Amino acid sequence: KKKGSAPYMGCLSFFFVQKSKVFAETFLFLCYHRESMKEKVKRGRFMSNTEHLLSKMNVQYQNFSKGQKKLAAYIKENYDKAAFLTAAKLGETVGVSESTVVRFATHLGYKGYPEFQRELEELVRNKLNSIQRMEVTYGKVPQSEILDTVLHSDIDKIKMTLEAVDHEAFNLAVETILEAKNIYVVGIRSCAPLAEFLAFYLNLIFDGVRLLNTNSASELFEQMIRIGEKDVIIGISFPRYSMRTLKALEFANNRNAKVITLTDSIHSPMNLYSSCNLIARSDMASIVDSLVAPLSVINALVVALSMRKQKTVVATLEALEKIWDEYQVYNNDEINLPDNHEIELTDPKVLKN
């Protein structure tokens, strides 16, 4: 159209209107999906780092020193074992110094060996069964050193949990639980004792605490049928992750309930539906899970909630003490230790034996 003519101006106006509509729709779409896009970018970056860890070593192989090349060769063939070794142990296994191992990690772009090791752990996390983990973790530990090794390993997990703890997430979990109308707790298989422990003490502090006990997904949903936006569910799961626990969290999230998770990593599938993630290390020691660090986090959570509800807790305990005395809950079942430290058995049946 001729410039300045009515048809030309009409076409120009139509063009800008259409452009504005497209811009507005795009802007709204980006705002709506901003958070999910952020998460996808984070997960994508993480997955890229993890999946290409071995390829990064291939790319930089020519720039490695002789000792670093030995490390790269060993890790490529034994990354499942290397993920569970300390820097010193990995160096000893390969035949290089601990400092060479640390320099190798920083050469690949990591802040230090712990960050490099975490990438290896994520690479093998769900690829090893309990027997394989037992072999690579403690396969070479002498029988006489098992107790010390396992205890030191548990101490290390508490230290690692403490170093990486998210205080904001912990405080958010406390506030969310305090504001909830009903509190649901779920933990399946090896996490069931943790769920029971948490629910037991929450029941001393709050009304409406519900421990989800079930062997089937359908029964799980039946116990959660009335969960709503004023409620919170606390899901506890560690590798190998429980699909039933994940489905319970999804069910709660779909009904706008608050979701708190206690798991081992920010990349755990349990965090898909949670708004508050509590992280505790729980690398498998052998055929059993190490749940020392998760239990410590639960202890801290119970203590924090008790401090915020002191009057309620004191009143509950006083009432329970009276009930225990009145109904002799402990009188015939406890062992008293007098000042002379001689054990006094108050149960007649025990005395007969």
mmCIF file of C-alpha atoms in Angstrom:
data_model
loop_
_atom_site.group_PDB
_atom_site.id
_atom_site.type_symbol
_atom_site.label_atom_id
_atom_site.label_comp_id
_atom_site.label_asym_id
_atom_site.label_seq_id
_atom_site.Cartn_x
_atom_site.Cartn_y
_atom_site.Cartn_z
ATOM 1 C CA LYS A 1 0.000 0.000 0.000
ATOM 2 C CA LYS A 2 1.045 3.612 -0.623
ATOM 3 C CA LYS A 3 2.726 5.180 2.414
ATOM 4 C CA GLY A 4 0.402 7.616 4.233
ATOM 5 C CA SER A 5 -2.778 6.245 2.650
ATOM 6 C CA ALA A 6 -5.710 5.057 4.761
ATOM 7 C CA PRO A 7 -5.263 1.393 3.719
ATOM 8 C CA TYR A 8 -1.554 1.641 4.571
ATOM 9 C CA MET A 9 -2.229 3.075 8.037
ATOM 10 C CA GLY A 10 -4.905 0.443 8.621
ATOM 11 C CA CYS A 11 -2.504 -2.356 7.741
ATOM 12 C CA LEU A 12 0.148 -0.814 9.972
ATOM 13 C CA SER A 13 -2.275 -0.566 12.905
ATOM 14 C CA PHE A 14 -3.389 -4.170 12.395
ATOM 15 C CA PHE A 15 0.287 -5.253 12.323
ATOM 16 C CA PHE A 16 1.079 -3.584 15.667
ATOM 17 C CA VAL A 17 -2.097 -4.907 17.274
ATOM 18 C CA GLN A 18 -1.209 -8.447 16.272
ATOM 19 C CA LYS A 19 2.383 -7.976 17.435
ATOM 20 C CA SER A 20 1.156 -6.632 20.766
ATOM 21 C CA LYS A 21 -1.142 -9.626 21.245
ATOM 22 C CA VAL A 22 1.704 -12.029 20.500
ATOM 23 C CA PHE A 23 4.004 -10.143 22.887
ATOM 24 C CA ALA A 24 1.358 -10.120 25.629
ATOM 25 C CA GLU A 25 0.639 -13.831 25.250
ATOM 26 C CA THR A 26 4.350 -14.642 25.257
ATOM 27 C CA PHE A 27 4.925 -12.479 28.341
ATOM 28 C CA LEU A 28 2.075 -14.140 30.238
ATOM 29 C CA PHE A 29 3.308 -17.589 29.250
ATOM 30 C CA LEU A 30 6.832 -16.817 30.490
ATOM 31 C CA CYS A 31 5.531 -15.417 33.775
ATOM 32 C CA TYR A 32 3.298 -18.421 34.325
ATOM 33 C CA HIS A 33 6.020 -20.935 33.615
ATOM 34 C CA ARG A 34 8.916 -18.972 35.097
ATOM 35 C CA GLU A 35 9.427 -21.188 38.131
ATOM 36 C CA SER A 36 9.037 -24.462 36.269
ATOM 37 C CA MET A 37 11.439 -23.218 33.588
ATOM 38 C CA LYS A 38 13.993 -22.375 36.266
ATOM 39 C CA GLU A 39 13.707 -25.854 37.684
ATOM 40 C CA LYS A 40 14.047 -27.433 34.260
ATOM 41 C CA VAL A 41 17.161 -25.394 33.573
ATOM 42 C CA LYS A 42 18.651 -26.439 36.923
ATOM 43 C CA ARG A 43 17.825 -30.095 36.339
ATOM 44 C CA GLY A 44 19.093 -29.898 32.796
ATOM 45 C CA ARG A 45 22.381 -28.407 33.905
ATOM 46 C CA PHE A 46 22.751 -31.013 36.596
ATOM 47 C CA MET A 47 21.927 -33.884 34.309
ATOM 48 C CA SER A 48 24.369 -32.539 31.730
ATOM 49 C CA ASN A 49 27.175 -32.352 34.291
ATOM 50 C CA THR A 50 26.437 -35.822 35.561
ATOM 51 C CA GLU A 51 25.914 -37.603 32.272
ATOM 52 C CA HIS A 52 28.938 -35.961 30.666
ATOM 53 C CA LEU A 53 31.305 -36.375 33.591
ATOM 54 C CA LEU A 54 33.083 -39.211 31.848
ATOM 55 C CA SER A 55 33.121 -37.384 28.508
ATOM 56 C CA LYS A 56 34.661 -34.328 30.224
ATOM 57 C CA MET A 57 37.549 -36.527 31.262
ATOM 58 C CA ASN A 58 37.917 -37.710 27.668
ATOM 59 C CA VAL A 59 38.015 -34.161 26.345
ATOM 60 C CA GLN A 60 40.686 -33.023 28.813
ATOM 61 C CA TYR A 61 42.654 -36.283 28.863
ATOM 62 C CA GLN A 62 45.583 -34.925 26.814
ATOM 63 C CA ASN A 63 46.076 -32.096 29.326
ATOM 64 C CA PHE A 64 46.255 -34.422 32.325
ATOM 65 C CA SER A 65 49.481 -35.220 34.126
ATOM 66 C CA LYS A 66 50.690 -38.811 34.251
ATOM 67 C CA GLY A 67 49.031 -39.352 37.640
ATOM 68 C CA GLN A 68 45.781 -37.727 36.518
ATOM 69 C CA LYS A 69 45.682 -39.988 33.451
ATOM 70 C CA LYS A 70 45.931 -42.993 35.763
ATOM 71 C CA LEU A 71 43.016 -41.592 37.771
ATOM 72 C CA ALA A 72 40.916 -40.997 34.647
ATOM 73 C CA ALA A 73 41.553 -44.535 33.397
ATOM 74 C CA TYR A 74 40.585 -46.052 36.743
ATOM 75 C CA ILE A 75 37.428 -43.951 37.133
ATOM 76 C CA LYS A 76 36.217 -44.767 33.613
ATOM 77 C CA GLU A 77 36.430 -48.472 34.359
ATOM 78 C CA ASN A 78 35.389 -48.346 38.021
ATOM 79 C CA TYR A 79 33.230 -45.238 38.510
ATOM 80 C CA ASP A 80 30.789 -47.307 40.571
ATOM 81 C CA LYS A 81 33.558 -48.037 43.088
ATOM 82 C CA ALA A 82 35.263 -44.613 42.890
ATOM 83 C CA ALA A 83 32.035 -42.890 43.953
ATOM 84 C CA PHE A 84 32.351 -44.423 47.417
ATOM 85 C CA LEU A 85 36.054 -43.750 47.993
ATOM 86 C CA THR A 86 37.604 -40.812 49.822
ATOM 87 C CA ALA A 87 40.290 -38.797 48.034
ATOM 88 C CA ALA A 88 42.978 -40.546 50.084
ATOM 89 C CA LYS A 89 41.535 -44.012 49.426
ATOM 90 C CA LEU A 90 41.134 -43.336 45.701
ATOM 91 C CA GLY A 91 44.738 -42.129 45.514
ATOM 92 C CA GLU A 92 45.951 -45.217 47.381
ATOM 93 C CA THR A 93 43.952 -47.510 45.081
ATOM 94 C CA VAL A 94 45.264 -45.899 41.891
ATOM 95 C CA GLY A 95 48.805 -45.326 43.176
ATOM 96 C CA VAL A 96 48.887 -41.527 43.320
ATOM 97 C CA SER A 97 48.909 -38.978 46.134
ATOM 98 C CA GLU A 98 45.767 -37.507 47.711
ATOM 99 C CA SER A 99 46.790 -34.050 46.456
ATOM 100 C CA THR A 100 46.852 -35.416 42.888
ATOM 101 C CA VAL A 101 43.261 -36.585 43.318
ATOM 102 C CA VAL A 102 42.197 -33.141 44.566
ATOM 103 C CA ARG A 103 43.982 -31.376 41.682
ATOM 104 C CA PHE A 104 42.314 -33.793 39.265
ATOM 105 C CA ALA A 105 38.872 -32.724 40.535
ATOM 106 C CA THR A 106 39.665 -29.010 40.315
ATOM 107 C CA HIS A 107 41.167 -29.501 36.832
ATOM 108 C CA LEU A 108 37.757 -30.778 35.716
ATOM 109 C CA GLY A 109 36.112 -27.609 36.998
ATOM 110 C CA TYR A 110 34.897 -28.698 40.441
ATOM 111 C CA LYS A 111 35.462 -26.698 43.624
ATOM 112 C CA GLY A 112 37.085 -29.705 45.237
ATOM 113 C CA TYR A 113 36.947 -33.480 45.560
ATOM 114 C CA PRO A 114 33.651 -33.554 47.547
ATOM 115 C CA GLU A 115 31.775 -31.865 44.675
ATOM 116 C CA PHE A 116 33.388 -34.217 42.143
ATOM 117 C CA GLN A 117 32.477 -37.205 44.309
ATOM 118 C CA ARG A 118 28.846 -36.068 44.521
ATOM 119 C CA GLU A 119 28.661 -36.099 40.730
ATOM 120 C CA LEU A 120 29.952 -39.658 40.719
ATOM 121 C CA GLU A 121 27.453 -40.643 43.410
ATOM 122 C CA GLU A 122 24.556 -39.251 41.390
ATOM 123 C CA LEU A 123 25.808 -41.174 38.378
ATOM 124 C CA VAL A 124 25.563 -44.519 40.156
ATOM 125 C CA ARG A 125 22.899 -43.713 42.761
ATOM 126 C CA ASN A 126 20.092 -45.775 41.248
ATOM 127 C CA LYS A 127 22.228 -48.179 39.226
ATOM 128 C CA LEU A 128 23.539 -50.291 42.094
ATOM 129 C CA ASN A 129 21.506 -52.695 44.181
ATOM 130 C CA SER A 130 22.183 -53.199 47.877
ATOM 131 C CA ILE A 131 24.540 -56.137 47.307
ATOM 132 C CA GLN A 132 26.671 -54.166 44.844
ATOM 133 C CA ARG A 133 26.788 -51.186 47.211
ATOM 134 C CA MET A 134 27.897 -53.480 50.016
ATOM 135 C CA GLU A 135 30.705 -54.854 47.852
ATOM 136 C CA VAL A 136 32.061 -51.485 46.696
ATOM 137 C CA THR A 137 31.679 -49.761 50.057
ATOM 138 C CA TYR A 138 32.910 -52.283 52.614
ATOM 139 C CA GLY A 139 34.063 -55.200 50.525
ATOM 140 C CA LYS A 140 37.709 -54.795 51.564
ATOM 141 C CA VAL A 141 37.202 -53.805 55.204
ATOM 142 C CA PRO A 142 38.609 -56.383 57.676
ATOM 143 C CA GLN A 143 36.094 -57.915 60.061
ATOM 144 C CA SER A 144 37.878 -56.356 63.046
ATOM 145 C CA GLU A 145 37.418 -52.835 61.619
ATOM 146 C CA ILE A 146 33.741 -53.021 60.650
ATOM 147 C CA LEU A 147 32.390 -51.384 63.819
ATOM 148 C CA ASP A 148 34.787 -48.429 63.647
ATOM 149 C CA THR A 149 34.307 -48.038 59.894
ATOM 150 C CA VAL A 150 30.513 -47.970 60.059
ATOM 151 C CA LEU A 151 30.432 -45.569 63.027
ATOM 152 C CA HIS A 152 32.887 -43.199 61.347
ATOM 153 C CA SER A 153 30.848 -43.416 58.163
ATOM 154 C CA ASP A 154 27.700 -42.403 60.062
ATOM 155 C CA ILE A 155 29.587 -39.525 61.710
ATOM 156 C CA ASP A 156 30.697 -38.341 58.269
ATOM 157 C CA LYS A 157 27.102 -38.381 57.013
ATOM 158 C CA ILE A 158 25.964 -36.183 59.901
ATOM 159 C CA LYS A 159 28.856 -33.786 59.192
ATOM 160 C CA MET A 160 28.001 -33.643 55.479
ATOM 161 C CA THR A 161 24.344 -33.058 56.317
ATOM 162 C CA LEU A 162 25.278 -30.254 58.693
ATOM 163 C CA GLU A 163 27.556 -28.594 56.125
ATOM 164 C CA ALA A 164 24.838 -28.579 53.460
ATOM 165 C CA VAL A 165 21.817 -27.884 55.680
ATOM 166 C CA ASP A 166 19.295 -25.343 54.391
ATOM 167 C CA HIS A 167 18.197 -23.362 57.447
ATOM 168 C CA GLU A 168 15.518 -21.506 55.497
ATOM 169 C CA ALA A 169 13.945 -24.774 54.393
ATOM 170 C CA PHE A 170 14.082 -26.086 57.969
ATOM 171 C CA ASN A 171 12.401 -22.955 59.349
ATOM 172 C CA LEU A 172 9.782 -23.111 56.589
ATOM 173 C CA ALA A 173 9.034 -26.718 57.527
ATOM 174 C CA VAL A 174 8.538 -25.702 61.175
ATOM 175 C CA GLU A 175 6.161 -22.853 60.257
ATOM 176 C CA THR A 176 4.229 -25.012 57.787
ATOM 177 C CA ILE A 177 3.658 -27.740 60.376
ATOM 178 C CA LEU A 178 2.640 -25.214 63.039
ATOM 179 C CA GLU A 179 0.015 -23.710 60.725
ATOM 180 C CA ALA A 180 -1.396 -27.025 59.470
ATOM 181 C CA LYS A 181 -4.809 -28.310 60.488
ATOM 182 C CA ASN A 182 -3.852 -31.954 59.997
ATOM 183 C CA ILE A 183 -0.392 -33.491 59.679
ATOM 184 C CA TYR A 184 0.092 -36.613 57.549
ATOM 185 C CA VAL A 185 3.334 -38.601 57.788
ATOM 186 C CA VAL A 186 4.362 -41.268 55.279
ATOM 187 C CA GLY A 187 7.436 -43.481 55.060
ATOM 188 C CA ILE A 188 7.533 -46.877 53.368
ATOM 189 C CA ARG A 189 9.767 -49.919 53.926
ATOM 190 C CA SER A 190 13.069 -48.960 55.612
ATOM 191 C CA CYS A 191 11.771 -45.404 56.105
ATOM 192 C CA ALA A 192 8.747 -46.634 58.076
ATOM 193 C CA PRO A 193 10.594 -46.491 61.456
ATOM 194 C CA LEU A 194 11.518 -42.853 60.771
ATOM 195 C CA ALA A 195 7.895 -42.021 59.959
ATOM 196 C CA GLU A 196 6.677 -43.802 63.113
ATOM 197 C CA PHE A 197 9.251 -42.012 65.277
ATOM 198 C CA LEU A 198 8.274 -38.610 63.867
ATOM 199 C CA ALA A 199 4.545 -39.282 64.141
ATOM 200 C CA PHE A 200 4.911 -40.502 67.737
ATOM 201 C CA TYR A 201 6.427 -37.211 68.910
ATOM 202 C CA LEU A 202 4.256 -35.014 66.707
ATOM 203 C CA ASN A 203 1.275 -36.647 68.367
ATOM 204 C CA LEU A 204 2.506 -35.283 71.730
ATOM 205 C CA ILE A 205 2.523 -31.781 70.297
ATOM 206 C CA PHE A 206 -0.421 -31.606 67.881
ATOM 207 C CA ASP A 207 -3.909 -32.908 67.305
ATOM 208 C CA GLY A 208 -4.705 -34.403 63.933
ATOM 209 C CA VAL A 209 -1.453 -36.314 63.348
ATOM 210 C CA ARG A 210 -1.997 -39.219 60.978
ATOM 211 C CA LEU A 211 0.607 -41.878 60.257
ATOM 212 C CA LEU A 212 -0.124 -43.516 56.918
ATOM 213 C CA ASN A 213 0.264 -47.280 57.287
ATOM 214 C CA THR A 214 -0.488 -49.401 54.264
ATOM 215 C CA ASN A 215 0.808 -52.045 51.914
ATOM 216 C CA SER A 216 -1.117 -50.869 48.873
ATOM 217 C CA ALA A 217 -1.527 -47.597 46.997
ATOM 218 C CA SER A 218 -5.333 -47.781 47.110
ATOM 219 C CA GLU A 219 -5.398 -47.992 50.920
ATOM 220 C CA LEU A 220 -2.958 -45.095 51.038
ATOM 221 C CA PHE A 221 -5.350 -42.869 49.100
ATOM 222 C CA GLU A 222 -8.269 -43.975 51.260
ATOM 223 C CA GLN A 223 -6.427 -42.771 54.379
ATOM 224 C CA MET A 224 -5.764 -39.434 52.661
ATOM 225 C CA ILE A 225 -9.223 -38.927 51.189
ATOM 226 C CA ARG A 226 -9.943 -35.812 53.314
ATOM 227 C CA ILE A 227 -6.574 -34.103 52.903
ATOM 228 C CA GLY A 228 -6.908 -30.488 51.814
ATOM 229 C CA GLU A 229 -5.223 -27.127 51.432
ATOM 230 C CA LYS A 230 -5.029 -26.513 55.185
ATOM 231 C CA ASP A 231 -3.138 -29.771 55.755
ATOM 232 C CA VAL A 232 0.483 -30.825 55.346
ATOM 233 C CA ILE A 233 2.060 -34.138 54.445
ATOM 234 C CA ILE A 234 5.627 -35.099 55.383
ATOM 235 C CA GLY A 235 7.095 -37.677 53.019
ATOM 236 C CA ILE A 236 10.250 -39.593 53.959
ATOM 237 C CA SER A 237 12.082 -41.571 51.295
ATOM 238 C CA PHE A 238 15.666 -42.477 50.427
ATOM 239 C CA PRO A 239 17.227 -44.620 47.669
ATOM 240 C CA ARG A 240 15.807 -46.773 46.484
ATOM 241 C CA TYR A 241 12.900 -44.357 46.433
ATOM 242 C CA SER A 242 9.389 -45.594 47.162
ATOM 243 C CA MET A 243 6.860 -45.127 44.362
ATOM 244 C CA ARG A 244 4.012 -45.355 46.889
ATOM 245 C CA THR A 245 5.453 -42.450 48.855
ATOM 246 C CA LEU A 246 5.830 -40.434 45.655
ATOM 247 C CA LYS A 247 2.207 -41.168 44.681
ATOM 248 C CA ALA A 248 1.046 -40.066 48.133
ATOM 249 C CA LEU A 249 2.875 -36.747 47.736
ATOM 250 C CA GLU A 250 1.391 -36.297 44.261
ATOM 251 C CA PHE A 251 -2.096 -37.010 45.617
ATOM 252 C CA ALA A 252 -1.612 -34.433 48.391
ATOM 253 C CA ASN A 253 -0.175 -31.846 46.007
ATOM 254 C CA ASN A 254 -3.128 -32.259 43.639
ATOM 255 C CA ARG A 255 -5.422 -31.380 46.549
ATOM 256 C CA ASN A 256 -3.398 -28.258 47.356
ATOM 257 C CA ALA A 257 -1.971 -29.631 50.608
ATOM 258 C CA LYS A 258 1.486 -28.463 51.671
ATOM 259 C CA VAL A 259 4.218 -31.015 50.970
ATOM 260 C CA ILE A 260 7.418 -31.421 53.018
ATOM 261 C CA THR A 261 10.017 -34.007 52.059
ATOM 262 C CA LEU A 262 12.907 -35.570 53.943
ATOM 263 C CA THR A 263 15.214 -37.174 51.411
ATOM 264 C CA ASP A 264 18.868 -37.444 50.388
ATOM 265 C CA SER A 265 19.283 -34.965 47.536
ATOM 266 C CA ILE A 266 17.734 -31.914 45.897
ATOM 267 C CA HIS A 267 17.523 -34.107 42.805
ATOM 268 C CA SER A 268 15.438 -36.769 44.539
ATOM 269 C CA PRO A 269 12.142 -37.542 42.760
ATOM 270 C CA MET A 270 10.415 -36.905 46.097
ATOM 271 C CA ASN A 271 10.996 -33.190 45.545
ATOM 272 C CA LEU A 272 8.807 -33.086 42.428
ATOM 273 C CA TYR A 273 5.745 -32.134 44.462
ATOM 274 C CA SER A 274 7.279 -30.520 47.554
ATOM 275 C CA SER A 275 7.493 -26.883 48.518
ATOM 276 C CA CYS A 276 9.972 -27.566 51.327
ATOM 277 C CA ASN A 277 12.889 -30.001 51.051
ATOM 278 C CA LEU A 278 14.868 -31.269 54.038
ATOM 279 C CA ILE A 279 18.068 -32.989 52.935
ATOM 280 C CA ALA A 280 20.024 -35.616 54.895
ATOM 281 C CA ARG A 281 22.756 -37.936 53.660
ATOM 282 C CA SER A 282 21.945 -41.633 53.824
ATOM 283 C CA ASP A 283 24.374 -43.521 51.582
ATOM 284 C CA MET A 284 23.797 -47.232 51.970
ATOM 285 C CA ALA A 285 26.433 -48.870 54.157
ATOM 286 C CA SER A 286 25.655 -52.443 53.161
ATOM 287 C CA ILE A 287 22.361 -54.299 53.027
ATOM 288 C CA VAL A 288 20.906 -51.659 55.358
ATOM 289 C CA ASP A 289 20.329 -47.942 54.909
ATOM 290 C CA SER A 290 22.229 -45.489 57.096
ATOM 291 C CA LEU A 291 19.424 -43.429 58.610
ATOM 292 C CA VAL A 292 21.472 -41.708 61.312
ATOM 293 C CA ALA A 293 21.532 -38.284 59.630
ATOM 294 C CA PRO A 294 17.808 -38.349 58.701
ATOM 295 C CA LEU A 295 16.958 -39.254 62.292
ATOM 296 C CA SER A 296 19.058 -36.313 63.527
ATOM 297 C CA VAL A 297 17.118 -33.965 61.250
ATOM 298 C CA ILE A 298 13.852 -35.405 62.612
ATOM 299 C CA ASN A 299 15.119 -34.875 66.176
ATOM 300 C CA ALA A 300 15.902 -31.248 65.363
ATOM 301 C CA LEU A 301 12.462 -30.779 63.809
ATOM 302 C CA VAL A 302 10.708 -32.212 66.883
ATOM 303 C CA VAL A 303 12.797 -30.056 69.251
ATOM 304 C CA ALA A 304 12.088 -26.902 67.224
ATOM 305 C CA LEU A 305 8.343 -27.623 67.227
ATOM 306 C CA SER A 306 8.376 -28.429 70.943
ATOM 307 C CA MET A 307 10.054 -25.106 71.727
ATOM 308 C CA ARG A 308 7.330 -23.294 69.828
ATOM 309 C CA LYS A 309 4.578 -25.238 71.640
ATOM 310 C CA GLN A 310 6.102 -25.516 75.110
ATOM 311 C CA LYS A 311 2.882 -25.036 77.100
ATOM 312 C CA THR A 312 1.061 -27.640 75.051
ATOM 313 C CA VAL A 313 3.895 -30.147 75.373
ATOM 314 C CA VAL A 314 4.240 -29.642 79.136
ATOM 315 C CA ALA A 315 0.473 -30.013 79.654
ATOM 316 C CA THR A 316 0.423 -33.184 77.544
ATOM 317 C CA LEU A 317 3.348 -34.759 79.402
ATOM 318 C CA GLU A 318 1.846 -33.905 82.801
ATOM 319 C CA ALA A 319 -1.435 -35.528 81.771
ATOM 320 C CA LEU A 320 0.408 -38.599 80.490
ATOM 321 C CA GLU A 321 2.420 -38.951 83.705
ATOM 322 C CA LYS A 322 -0.827 -39.054 85.688
ATOM 323 C CA ILE A 323 -2.298 -41.622 83.303
ATOM 324 C CA TRP A 324 0.838 -43.768 83.458
ATOM 325 C CA ASP A 325 0.758 -43.706 87.262
ATOM 326 C CA GLU A 326 -2.973 -44.320 87.509
ATOM 327 C CA TYR A 327 -2.952 -47.276 85.131
ATOM 328 C CA GLN A 328 0.505 -48.519 86.174
ATOM 329 C CA VAL A 329 1.795 -48.371 82.621
ATOM 330 C CA TYR A 330 5.441 -48.549 83.667
ATOM 331 C CA ASN A 331 5.320 -49.630 87.329
ATOM 332 C CA ASN A 332 5.421 -53.354 86.632
ATOM 333 C CA ASP A 333 7.603 -53.171 83.592
ATOM 334 C CA GLU A 334 10.588 -50.958 84.397
ATOM 335 C CA ILE A 335 13.981 -51.676 85.926
ATOM 336 C CA ASN A 336 14.891 -49.309 88.752
ATOM 337 C CA LEU A 337 18.527 -48.496 89.473
ATOM 338 C CA PRO A 338 18.980 -47.479 93.164
ATOM 339 C CA ASP A 339 21.843 -45.412 94.519
ATOM 340 C CA ASN A 340 23.928 -48.517 95.247
ATOM 341 C CA HIS A 341 23.655 -49.384 91.518
ATOM 342 C CA GLU A 342 22.205 -52.813 92.198
ATOM 343 C CA ILE A 343 19.492 -53.680 89.715
ATOM 344 C CA GLU A 344 16.084 -54.039 91.318
ATOM 345 C CA LEU A 345 13.510 -56.013 89.342
ATOM 346 C CA THR A 346 9.990 -54.980 90.341
ATOM 347 C CA ASP A 347 8.167 -57.423 88.096
ATOM 348 C CA PRO A 348 7.263 -60.576 90.131
ATOM 349 C CA LYS A 349 7.362 -62.745 87.013
ATOM 350 C CA VAL A 350 10.945 -61.707 86.368
ATOM 351 C CA LEU A 351 11.901 -62.415 90.000
ATOM 352 C CA LYS A 352 10.554 -65.952 89.688
ATOM 353 C CA ASN A 353 12.756 -66.569 86.684
#
